[in-house]
mmCIF file of C-alpha atoms in Angstrom:
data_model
loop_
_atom_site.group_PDB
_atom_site.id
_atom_site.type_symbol
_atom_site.label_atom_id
_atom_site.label_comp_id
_atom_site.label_asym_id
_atom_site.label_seq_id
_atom_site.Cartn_x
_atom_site.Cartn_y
_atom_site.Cartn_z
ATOM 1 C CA UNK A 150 -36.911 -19.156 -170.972
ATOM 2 C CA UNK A 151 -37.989 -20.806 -167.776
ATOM 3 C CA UNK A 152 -41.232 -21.392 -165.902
ATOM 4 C CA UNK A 153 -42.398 -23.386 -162.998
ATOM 5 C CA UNK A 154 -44.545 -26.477 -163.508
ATOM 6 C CA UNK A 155 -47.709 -27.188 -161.877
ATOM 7 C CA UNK A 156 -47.942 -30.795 -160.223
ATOM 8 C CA UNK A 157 -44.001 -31.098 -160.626
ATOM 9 C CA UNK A 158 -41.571 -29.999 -157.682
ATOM 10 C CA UNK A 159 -41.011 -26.413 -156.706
ATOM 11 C CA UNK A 160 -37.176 -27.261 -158.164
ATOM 12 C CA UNK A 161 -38.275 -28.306 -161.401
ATOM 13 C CA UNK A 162 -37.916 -26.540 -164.535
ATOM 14 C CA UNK A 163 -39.296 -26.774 -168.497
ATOM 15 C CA UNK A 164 -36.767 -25.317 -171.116
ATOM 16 C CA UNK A 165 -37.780 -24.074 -174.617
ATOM 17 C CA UNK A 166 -34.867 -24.826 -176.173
ATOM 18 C CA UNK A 167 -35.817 -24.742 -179.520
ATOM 19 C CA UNK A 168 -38.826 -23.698 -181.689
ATOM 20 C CA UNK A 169 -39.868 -23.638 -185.303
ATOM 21 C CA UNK A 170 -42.870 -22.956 -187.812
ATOM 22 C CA UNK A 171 -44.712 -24.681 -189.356
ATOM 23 C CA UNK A 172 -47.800 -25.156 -191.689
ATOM 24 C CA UNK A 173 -50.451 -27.433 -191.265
ATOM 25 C CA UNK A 174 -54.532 -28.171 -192.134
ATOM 26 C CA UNK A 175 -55.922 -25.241 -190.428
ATOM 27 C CA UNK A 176 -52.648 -22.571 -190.847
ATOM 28 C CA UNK A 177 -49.744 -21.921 -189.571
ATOM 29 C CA UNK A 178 -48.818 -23.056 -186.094
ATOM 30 C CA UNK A 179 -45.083 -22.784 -183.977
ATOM 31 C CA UNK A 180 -43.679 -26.015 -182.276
ATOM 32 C CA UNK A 181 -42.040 -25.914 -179.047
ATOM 33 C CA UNK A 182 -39.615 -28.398 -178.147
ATOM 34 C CA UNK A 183 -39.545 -28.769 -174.674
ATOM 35 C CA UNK A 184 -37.736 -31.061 -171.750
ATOM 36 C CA UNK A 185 -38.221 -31.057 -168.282
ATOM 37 C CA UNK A 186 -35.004 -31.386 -165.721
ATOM 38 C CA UNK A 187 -34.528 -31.280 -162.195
ATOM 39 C CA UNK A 188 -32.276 -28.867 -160.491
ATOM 40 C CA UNK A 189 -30.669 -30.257 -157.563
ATOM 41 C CA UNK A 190 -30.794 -28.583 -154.276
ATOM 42 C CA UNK A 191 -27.219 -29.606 -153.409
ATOM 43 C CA UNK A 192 -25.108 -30.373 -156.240
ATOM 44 C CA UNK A 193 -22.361 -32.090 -153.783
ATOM 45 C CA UNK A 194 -24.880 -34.994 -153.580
ATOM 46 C CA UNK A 195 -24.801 -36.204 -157.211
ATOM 47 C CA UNK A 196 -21.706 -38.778 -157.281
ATOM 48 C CA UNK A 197 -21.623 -41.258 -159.972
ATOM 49 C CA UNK A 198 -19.677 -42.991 -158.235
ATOM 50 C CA UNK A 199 -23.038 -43.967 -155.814
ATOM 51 C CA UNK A 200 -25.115 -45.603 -158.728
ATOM 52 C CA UNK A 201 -24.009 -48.584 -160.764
ATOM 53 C CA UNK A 202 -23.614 -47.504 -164.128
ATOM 54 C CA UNK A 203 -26.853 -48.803 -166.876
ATOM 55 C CA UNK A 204 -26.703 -51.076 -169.008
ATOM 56 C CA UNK A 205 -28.376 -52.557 -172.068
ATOM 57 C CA UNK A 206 -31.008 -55.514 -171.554
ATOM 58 C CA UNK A 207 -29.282 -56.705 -174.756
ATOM 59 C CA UNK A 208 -25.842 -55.098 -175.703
ATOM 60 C CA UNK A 209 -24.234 -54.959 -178.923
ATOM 61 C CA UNK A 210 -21.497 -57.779 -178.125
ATOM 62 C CA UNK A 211 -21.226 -58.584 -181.908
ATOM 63 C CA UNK A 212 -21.840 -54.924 -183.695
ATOM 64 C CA UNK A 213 -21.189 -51.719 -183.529
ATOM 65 C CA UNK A 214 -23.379 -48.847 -183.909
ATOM 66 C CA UNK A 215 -21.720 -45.855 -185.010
ATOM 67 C CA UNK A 216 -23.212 -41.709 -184.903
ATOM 68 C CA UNK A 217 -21.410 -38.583 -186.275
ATOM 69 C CA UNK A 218 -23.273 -35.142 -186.086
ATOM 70 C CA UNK A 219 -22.133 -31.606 -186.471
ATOM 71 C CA UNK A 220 -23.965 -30.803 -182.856
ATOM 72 C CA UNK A 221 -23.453 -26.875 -183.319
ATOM 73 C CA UNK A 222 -22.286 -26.343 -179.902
ATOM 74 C CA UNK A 223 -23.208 -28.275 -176.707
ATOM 75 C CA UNK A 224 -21.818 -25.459 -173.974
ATOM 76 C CA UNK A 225 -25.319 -25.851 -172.264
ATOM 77 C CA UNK A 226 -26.418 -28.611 -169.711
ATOM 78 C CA UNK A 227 -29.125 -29.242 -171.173
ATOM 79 C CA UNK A 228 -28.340 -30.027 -174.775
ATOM 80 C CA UNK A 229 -25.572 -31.973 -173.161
ATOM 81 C CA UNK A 230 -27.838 -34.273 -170.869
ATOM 82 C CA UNK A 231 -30.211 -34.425 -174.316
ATOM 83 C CA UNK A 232 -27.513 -35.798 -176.896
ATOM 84 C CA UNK A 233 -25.915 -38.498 -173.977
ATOM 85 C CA UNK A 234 -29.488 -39.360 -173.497
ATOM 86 C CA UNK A 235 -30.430 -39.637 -177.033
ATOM 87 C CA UNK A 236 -27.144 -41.414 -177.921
ATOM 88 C CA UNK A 237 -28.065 -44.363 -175.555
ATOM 89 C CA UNK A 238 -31.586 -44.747 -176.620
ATOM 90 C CA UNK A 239 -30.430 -45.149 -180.386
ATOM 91 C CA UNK A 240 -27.764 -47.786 -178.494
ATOM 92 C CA UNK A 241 -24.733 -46.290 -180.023
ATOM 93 C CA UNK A 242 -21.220 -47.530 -179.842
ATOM 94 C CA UNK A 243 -19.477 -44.920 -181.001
ATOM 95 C CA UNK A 244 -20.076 -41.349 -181.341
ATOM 96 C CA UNK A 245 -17.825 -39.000 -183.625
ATOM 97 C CA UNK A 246 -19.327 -35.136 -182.998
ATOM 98 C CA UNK A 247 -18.418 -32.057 -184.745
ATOM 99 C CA UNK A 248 -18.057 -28.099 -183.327
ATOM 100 C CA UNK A 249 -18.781 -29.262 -179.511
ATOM 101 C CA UNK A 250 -17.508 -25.263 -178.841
ATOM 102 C CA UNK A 251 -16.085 -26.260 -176.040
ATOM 103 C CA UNK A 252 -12.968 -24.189 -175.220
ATOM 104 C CA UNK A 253 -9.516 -25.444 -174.171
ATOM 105 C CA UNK A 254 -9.615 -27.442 -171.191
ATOM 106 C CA UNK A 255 -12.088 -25.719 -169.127
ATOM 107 C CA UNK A 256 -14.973 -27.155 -171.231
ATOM 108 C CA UNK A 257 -17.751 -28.591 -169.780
ATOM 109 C CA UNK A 258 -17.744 -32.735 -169.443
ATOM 110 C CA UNK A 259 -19.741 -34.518 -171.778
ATOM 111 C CA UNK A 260 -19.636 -37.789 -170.191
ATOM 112 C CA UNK A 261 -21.899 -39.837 -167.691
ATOM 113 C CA UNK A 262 -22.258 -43.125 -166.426
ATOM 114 C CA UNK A 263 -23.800 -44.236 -170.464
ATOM 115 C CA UNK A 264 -20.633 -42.805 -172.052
ATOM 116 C CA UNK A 265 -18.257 -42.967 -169.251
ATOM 117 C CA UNK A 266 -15.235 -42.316 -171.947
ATOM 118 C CA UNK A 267 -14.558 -39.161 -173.777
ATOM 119 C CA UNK A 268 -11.860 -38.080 -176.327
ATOM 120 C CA UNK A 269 -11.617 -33.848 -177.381
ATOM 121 C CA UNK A 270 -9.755 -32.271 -179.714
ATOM 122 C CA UNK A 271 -10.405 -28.800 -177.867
ATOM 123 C CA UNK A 272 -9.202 -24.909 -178.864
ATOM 124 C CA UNK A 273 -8.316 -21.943 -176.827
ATOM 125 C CA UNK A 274 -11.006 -19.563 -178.523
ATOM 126 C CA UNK A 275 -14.998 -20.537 -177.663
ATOM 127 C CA UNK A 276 -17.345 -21.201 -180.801
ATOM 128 C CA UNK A 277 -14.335 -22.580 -182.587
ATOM 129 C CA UNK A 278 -13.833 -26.000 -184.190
ATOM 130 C CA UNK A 279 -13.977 -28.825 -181.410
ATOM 131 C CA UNK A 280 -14.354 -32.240 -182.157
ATOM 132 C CA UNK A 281 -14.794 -35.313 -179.681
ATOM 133 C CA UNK A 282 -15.356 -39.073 -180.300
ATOM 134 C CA UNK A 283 -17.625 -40.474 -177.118
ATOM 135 C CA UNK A 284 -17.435 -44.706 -175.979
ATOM 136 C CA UNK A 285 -20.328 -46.199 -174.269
ATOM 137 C CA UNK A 286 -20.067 -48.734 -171.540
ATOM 138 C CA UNK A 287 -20.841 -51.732 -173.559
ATOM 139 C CA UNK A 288 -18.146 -50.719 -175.929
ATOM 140 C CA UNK A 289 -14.610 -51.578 -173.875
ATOM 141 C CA UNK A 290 -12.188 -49.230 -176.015
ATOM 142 C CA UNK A 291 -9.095 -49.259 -174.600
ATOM 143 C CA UNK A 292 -6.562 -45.943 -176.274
ATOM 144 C CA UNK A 293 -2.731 -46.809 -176.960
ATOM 145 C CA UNK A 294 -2.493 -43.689 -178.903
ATOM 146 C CA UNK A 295 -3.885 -40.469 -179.521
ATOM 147 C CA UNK A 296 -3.343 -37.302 -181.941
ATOM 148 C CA UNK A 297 -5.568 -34.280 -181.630
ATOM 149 C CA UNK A 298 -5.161 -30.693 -183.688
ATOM 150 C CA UNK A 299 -4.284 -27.603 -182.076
ATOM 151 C CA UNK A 300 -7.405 -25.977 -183.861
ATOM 152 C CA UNK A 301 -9.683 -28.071 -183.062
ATOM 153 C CA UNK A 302 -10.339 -29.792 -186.399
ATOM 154 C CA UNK A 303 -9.194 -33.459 -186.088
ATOM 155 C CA UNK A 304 -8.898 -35.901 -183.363
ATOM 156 C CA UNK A 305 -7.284 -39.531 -183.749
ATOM 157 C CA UNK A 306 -7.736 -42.494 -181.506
ATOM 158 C CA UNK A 307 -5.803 -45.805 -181.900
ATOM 159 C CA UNK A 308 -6.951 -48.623 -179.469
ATOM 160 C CA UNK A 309 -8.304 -51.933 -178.876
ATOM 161 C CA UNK A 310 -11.905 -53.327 -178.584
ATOM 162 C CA UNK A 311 -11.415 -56.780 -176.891
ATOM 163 C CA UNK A 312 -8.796 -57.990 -179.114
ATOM 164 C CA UNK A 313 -9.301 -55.708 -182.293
ATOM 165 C CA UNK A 314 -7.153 -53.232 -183.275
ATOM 166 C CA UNK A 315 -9.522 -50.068 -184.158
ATOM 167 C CA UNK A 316 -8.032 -46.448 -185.706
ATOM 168 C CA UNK A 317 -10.550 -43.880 -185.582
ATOM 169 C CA UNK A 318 -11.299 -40.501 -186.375
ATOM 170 C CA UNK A 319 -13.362 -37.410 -186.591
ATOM 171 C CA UNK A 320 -12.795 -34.511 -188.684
ATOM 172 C CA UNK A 321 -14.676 -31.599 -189.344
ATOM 173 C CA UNK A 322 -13.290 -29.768 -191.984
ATOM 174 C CA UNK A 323 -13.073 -25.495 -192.433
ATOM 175 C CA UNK A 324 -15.352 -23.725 -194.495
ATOM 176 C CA UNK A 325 -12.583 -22.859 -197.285
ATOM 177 C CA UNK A 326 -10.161 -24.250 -198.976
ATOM 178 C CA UNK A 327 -11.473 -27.630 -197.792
ATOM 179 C CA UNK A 328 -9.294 -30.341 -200.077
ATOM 180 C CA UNK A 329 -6.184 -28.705 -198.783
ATOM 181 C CA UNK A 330 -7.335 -29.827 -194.963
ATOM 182 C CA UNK A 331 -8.317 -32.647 -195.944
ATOM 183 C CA UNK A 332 -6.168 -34.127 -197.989
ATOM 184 C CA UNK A 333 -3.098 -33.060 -195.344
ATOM 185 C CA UNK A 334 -5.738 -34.581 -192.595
ATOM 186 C CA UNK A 335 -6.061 -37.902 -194.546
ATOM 187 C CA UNK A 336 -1.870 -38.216 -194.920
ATOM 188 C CA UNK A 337 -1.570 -37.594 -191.233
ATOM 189 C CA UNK A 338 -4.159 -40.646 -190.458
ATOM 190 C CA UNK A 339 -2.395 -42.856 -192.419
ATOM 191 C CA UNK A 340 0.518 -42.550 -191.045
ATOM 192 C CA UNK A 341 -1.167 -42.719 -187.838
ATOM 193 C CA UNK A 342 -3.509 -46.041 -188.633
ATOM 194 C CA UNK A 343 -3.674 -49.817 -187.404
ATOM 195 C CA UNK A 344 -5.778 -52.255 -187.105
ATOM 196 C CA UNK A 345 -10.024 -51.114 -188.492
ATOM 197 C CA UNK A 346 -10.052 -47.400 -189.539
ATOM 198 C CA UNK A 347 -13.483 -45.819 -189.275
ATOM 199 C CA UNK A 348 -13.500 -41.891 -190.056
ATOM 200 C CA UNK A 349 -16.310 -39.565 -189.702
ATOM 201 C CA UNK A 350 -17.169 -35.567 -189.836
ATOM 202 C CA UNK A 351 -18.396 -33.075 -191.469
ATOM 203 C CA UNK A 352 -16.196 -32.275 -194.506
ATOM 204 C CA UNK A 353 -17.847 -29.070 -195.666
ATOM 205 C CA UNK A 354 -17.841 -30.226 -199.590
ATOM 206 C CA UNK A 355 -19.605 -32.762 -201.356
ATOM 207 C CA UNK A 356 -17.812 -36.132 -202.455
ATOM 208 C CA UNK A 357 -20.305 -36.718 -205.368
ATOM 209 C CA UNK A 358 -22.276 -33.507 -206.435
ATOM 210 C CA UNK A 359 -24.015 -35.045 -208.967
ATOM 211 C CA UNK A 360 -26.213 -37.372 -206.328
ATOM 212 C CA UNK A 361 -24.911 -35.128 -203.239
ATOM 213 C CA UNK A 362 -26.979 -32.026 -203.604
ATOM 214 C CA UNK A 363 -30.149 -31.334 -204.436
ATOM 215 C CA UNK A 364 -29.170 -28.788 -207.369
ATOM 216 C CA UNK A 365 -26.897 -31.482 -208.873
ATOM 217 C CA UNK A 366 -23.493 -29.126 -209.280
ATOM 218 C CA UNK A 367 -20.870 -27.986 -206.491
ATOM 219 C CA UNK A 368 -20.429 -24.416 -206.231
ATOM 220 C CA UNK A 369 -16.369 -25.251 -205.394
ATOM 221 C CA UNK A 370 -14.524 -25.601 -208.576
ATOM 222 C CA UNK A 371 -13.842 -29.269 -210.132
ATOM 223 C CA UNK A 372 -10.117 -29.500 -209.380
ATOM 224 C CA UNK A 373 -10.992 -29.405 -205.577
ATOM 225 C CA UNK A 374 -13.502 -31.947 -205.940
ATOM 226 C CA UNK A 375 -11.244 -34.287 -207.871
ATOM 227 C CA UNK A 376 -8.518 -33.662 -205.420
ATOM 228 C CA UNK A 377 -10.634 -34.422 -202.723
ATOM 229 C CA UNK A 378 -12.004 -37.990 -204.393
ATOM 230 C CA UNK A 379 -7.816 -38.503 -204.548
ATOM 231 C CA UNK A 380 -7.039 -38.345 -201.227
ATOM 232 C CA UNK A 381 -9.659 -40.423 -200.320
ATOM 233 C CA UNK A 382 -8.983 -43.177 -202.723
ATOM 234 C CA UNK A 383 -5.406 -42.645 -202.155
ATOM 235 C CA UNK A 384 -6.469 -43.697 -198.281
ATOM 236 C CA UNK A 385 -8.882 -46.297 -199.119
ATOM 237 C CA UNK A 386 -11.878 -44.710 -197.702
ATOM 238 C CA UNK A 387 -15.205 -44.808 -198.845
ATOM 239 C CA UNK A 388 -18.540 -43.458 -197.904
ATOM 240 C CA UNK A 389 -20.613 -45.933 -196.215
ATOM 241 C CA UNK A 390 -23.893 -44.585 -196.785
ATOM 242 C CA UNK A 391 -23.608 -44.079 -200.341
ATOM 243 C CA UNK A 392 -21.859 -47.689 -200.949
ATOM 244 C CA UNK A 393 -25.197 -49.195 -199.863
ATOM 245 C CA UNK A 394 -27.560 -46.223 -201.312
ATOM 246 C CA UNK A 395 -25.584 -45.456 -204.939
ATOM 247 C CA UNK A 396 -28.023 -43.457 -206.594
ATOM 248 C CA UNK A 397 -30.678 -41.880 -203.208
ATOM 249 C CA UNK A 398 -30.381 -38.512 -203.274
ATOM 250 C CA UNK A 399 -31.143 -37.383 -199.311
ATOM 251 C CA UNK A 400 -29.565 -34.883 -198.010
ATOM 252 C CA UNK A 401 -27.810 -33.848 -194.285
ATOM 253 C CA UNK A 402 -27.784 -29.651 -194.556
ATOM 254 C CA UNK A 403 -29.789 -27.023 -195.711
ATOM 255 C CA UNK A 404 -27.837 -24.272 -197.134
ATOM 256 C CA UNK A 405 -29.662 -20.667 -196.743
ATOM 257 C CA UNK A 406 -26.861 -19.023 -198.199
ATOM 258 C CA UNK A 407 -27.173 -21.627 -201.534
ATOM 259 C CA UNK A 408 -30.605 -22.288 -200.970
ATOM 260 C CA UNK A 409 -30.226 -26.319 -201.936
ATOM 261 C CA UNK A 410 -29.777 -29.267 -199.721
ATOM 262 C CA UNK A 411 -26.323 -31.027 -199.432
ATOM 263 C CA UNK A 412 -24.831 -33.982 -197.795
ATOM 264 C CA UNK A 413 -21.881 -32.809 -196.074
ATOM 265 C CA UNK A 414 -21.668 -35.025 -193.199
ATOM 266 C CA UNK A 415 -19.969 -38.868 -193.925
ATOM 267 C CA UNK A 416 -19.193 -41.799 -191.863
ATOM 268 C CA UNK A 417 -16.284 -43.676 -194.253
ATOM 269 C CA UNK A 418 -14.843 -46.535 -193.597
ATOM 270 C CA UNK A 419 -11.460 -48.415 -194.956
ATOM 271 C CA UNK A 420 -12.634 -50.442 -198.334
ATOM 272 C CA UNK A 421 -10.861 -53.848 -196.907
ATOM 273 C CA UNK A 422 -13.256 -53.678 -194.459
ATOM 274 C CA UNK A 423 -16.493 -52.807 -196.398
ATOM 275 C CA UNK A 424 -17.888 -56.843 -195.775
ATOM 276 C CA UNK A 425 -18.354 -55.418 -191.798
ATOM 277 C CA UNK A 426 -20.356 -53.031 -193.337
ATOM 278 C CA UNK A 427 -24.762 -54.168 -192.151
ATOM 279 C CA UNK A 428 -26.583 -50.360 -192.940
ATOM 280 C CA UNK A 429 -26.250 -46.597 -192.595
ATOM 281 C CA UNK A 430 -28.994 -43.696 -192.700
ATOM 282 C CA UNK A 431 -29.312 -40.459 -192.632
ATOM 283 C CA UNK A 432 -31.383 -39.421 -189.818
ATOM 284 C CA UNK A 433 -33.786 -36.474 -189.271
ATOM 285 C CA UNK A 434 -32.784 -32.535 -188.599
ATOM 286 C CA UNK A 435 -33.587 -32.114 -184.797
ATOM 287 C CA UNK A 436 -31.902 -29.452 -182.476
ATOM 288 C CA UNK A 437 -29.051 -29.264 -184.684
ATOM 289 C CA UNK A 438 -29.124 -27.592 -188.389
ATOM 290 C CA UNK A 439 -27.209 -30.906 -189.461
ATOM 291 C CA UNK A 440 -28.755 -34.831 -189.739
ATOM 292 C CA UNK A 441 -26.791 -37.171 -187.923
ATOM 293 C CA UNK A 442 -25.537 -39.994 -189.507
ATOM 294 C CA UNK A 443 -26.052 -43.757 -188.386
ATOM 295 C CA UNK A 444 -23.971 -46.915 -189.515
ATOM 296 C CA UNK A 445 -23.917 -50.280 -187.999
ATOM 297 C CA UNK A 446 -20.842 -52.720 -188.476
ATOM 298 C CA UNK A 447 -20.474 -56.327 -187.479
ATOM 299 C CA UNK A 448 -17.599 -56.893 -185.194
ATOM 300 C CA UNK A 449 -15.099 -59.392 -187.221
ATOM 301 C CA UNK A 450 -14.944 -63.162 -184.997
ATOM 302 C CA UNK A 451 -12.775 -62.801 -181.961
ATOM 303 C CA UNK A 452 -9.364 -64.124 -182.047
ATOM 304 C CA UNK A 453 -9.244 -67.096 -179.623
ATOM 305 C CA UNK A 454 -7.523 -66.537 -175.886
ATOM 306 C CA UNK A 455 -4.120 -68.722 -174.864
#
């Protein structure tokens, strides 16, 4: 839905891209989330090439700010030009997203001057599983490897950051049968892994029922769970929000199939590396039906040059 604004320019739009209802002192009321964008006249004009490319008044030089989300699809401009601007207001390093829908290698770019580097596990069929991991400018990845699925479901990315080696990953798992993918998933990364391994996605089960959900059981039977909790010991990952927050119960889905609250979504890092580990938190729902997830990590000392 589109209208013209008054006291903006005659190529200026507002978009209602998402709504909800709520209750409050006097009744029920509906909240419209709206943003503003320009359409440009001539398209040919925009070159990023023409603008030097922002930067932070005060970068992260010595920590890295890491952000997964199951985005539920960002095939339209605008939710695209939202999450890259959101990203670099929260300052992010690293971004690890979940079911981009983009499809094969016609998908749209999600990349701008702020996160000039982009990494897609992309599939032939639209609305399927597509994953991506995004670098802003401050953070100077440079890839030496790469291994994305066919489907969709997994992308790895070996590289350096200055003189760190840095494996990471971002997963989102299917809907069934869940330990299967991701126990195969986690014996293909480590084979693939050097150096720092940070993993992150939406696994579609929950590690810990008992402080994962708000009704306290999984609905998947036990010997999935456990075989789950195996492959990730077996890899030496652990869940970074829940080393520093053992026994909070919040929550990153709403089920209204289940009716209950779950965290599905995890940012895990390698244990041998847990003392890089500063904070993590759960953020709030916004456009997307999952909370994105936030952790910050100290860069270990550089190693000296010559």
């Amino acid at each position: 839905m589109y209208m013209l604004l008054r006291g903006q320019p005659a190529h200026t739009s507002v978009a209602i891209y998402s709504l909800h209802t709520t209750w409050g002192p006097r009744g029920r009321y509906t909240v419209f989330h709206l943003s503003l964008y320009t359409r440009q006249r001539q398209r040919t004009q925009r070159s990023l090439t023409k603008k030097p490319a922002p930067t932070h008044p005060h970068p992260l030089t010595h920590r890295s700010l890491l952000w997964s989300n199951n985005i539920r699809g960002q095939n339209s401009l605008e939710r695209r030009s939202y999450l890259l601007r959101s990203l670099w207001a929260a300052r992010v390093s690293v971004a690890f997203l979940q079911e981009t829908h983009f499809q094969g290698l016609t998908g749209p770019m999600l990349r701008d001057q702020r996160f000039p580097l982009g990494f897609f596990a992309n599939h032939k069929e639209a609305k399927r599983a597509v994953v991506a991991i995004l670098f802003a400018n401050h953070t100077p990845f440079t890839c030496t490897e790469e291994k994305a699925d066919t489907l969709g479901r997994y992308l790895f990315l070996k590289g350096t950051i200055v003189d760190r080696q840095y494996t990471f990953a971002s997963i989102y798992a299917p809907k069934t049968k869940q330990h299967n993918f991701i126990s195969k998933t986690l014996r293909l990364l480590e084979q693939f892994r050097e150096g720092i391994l940070i993993g992150a996605g939406d696994l579609n089960l929950l590690i810990d029922p008992r402080v994962d959900t708000s009704k306290g059981r999984s609905s998947l039977p036990l010997s999935c769970l456990k075989a789950t909790q195996a492959a990730l010991r077996d890899a030496g990952l652990v869940d970074s929000w829940r080393v520093l927050h053992p026994d909070d119960r919040y929550f990153t889905y709403y089920s209204l199939v289940h009716h209950g609250y779950s965290c599905l979504d995890y940012i895990l890092i390698a244990q041998e590396y847990l003392s890089l580990l500063q904070t993590s938190a759960i953020l709030p729902v916004t456009w997307s039906d999952h909370s994105p997830m936030l952790t910050l990590l100290t860069s270990p000392p550089h190693k000296p040059k010559g």
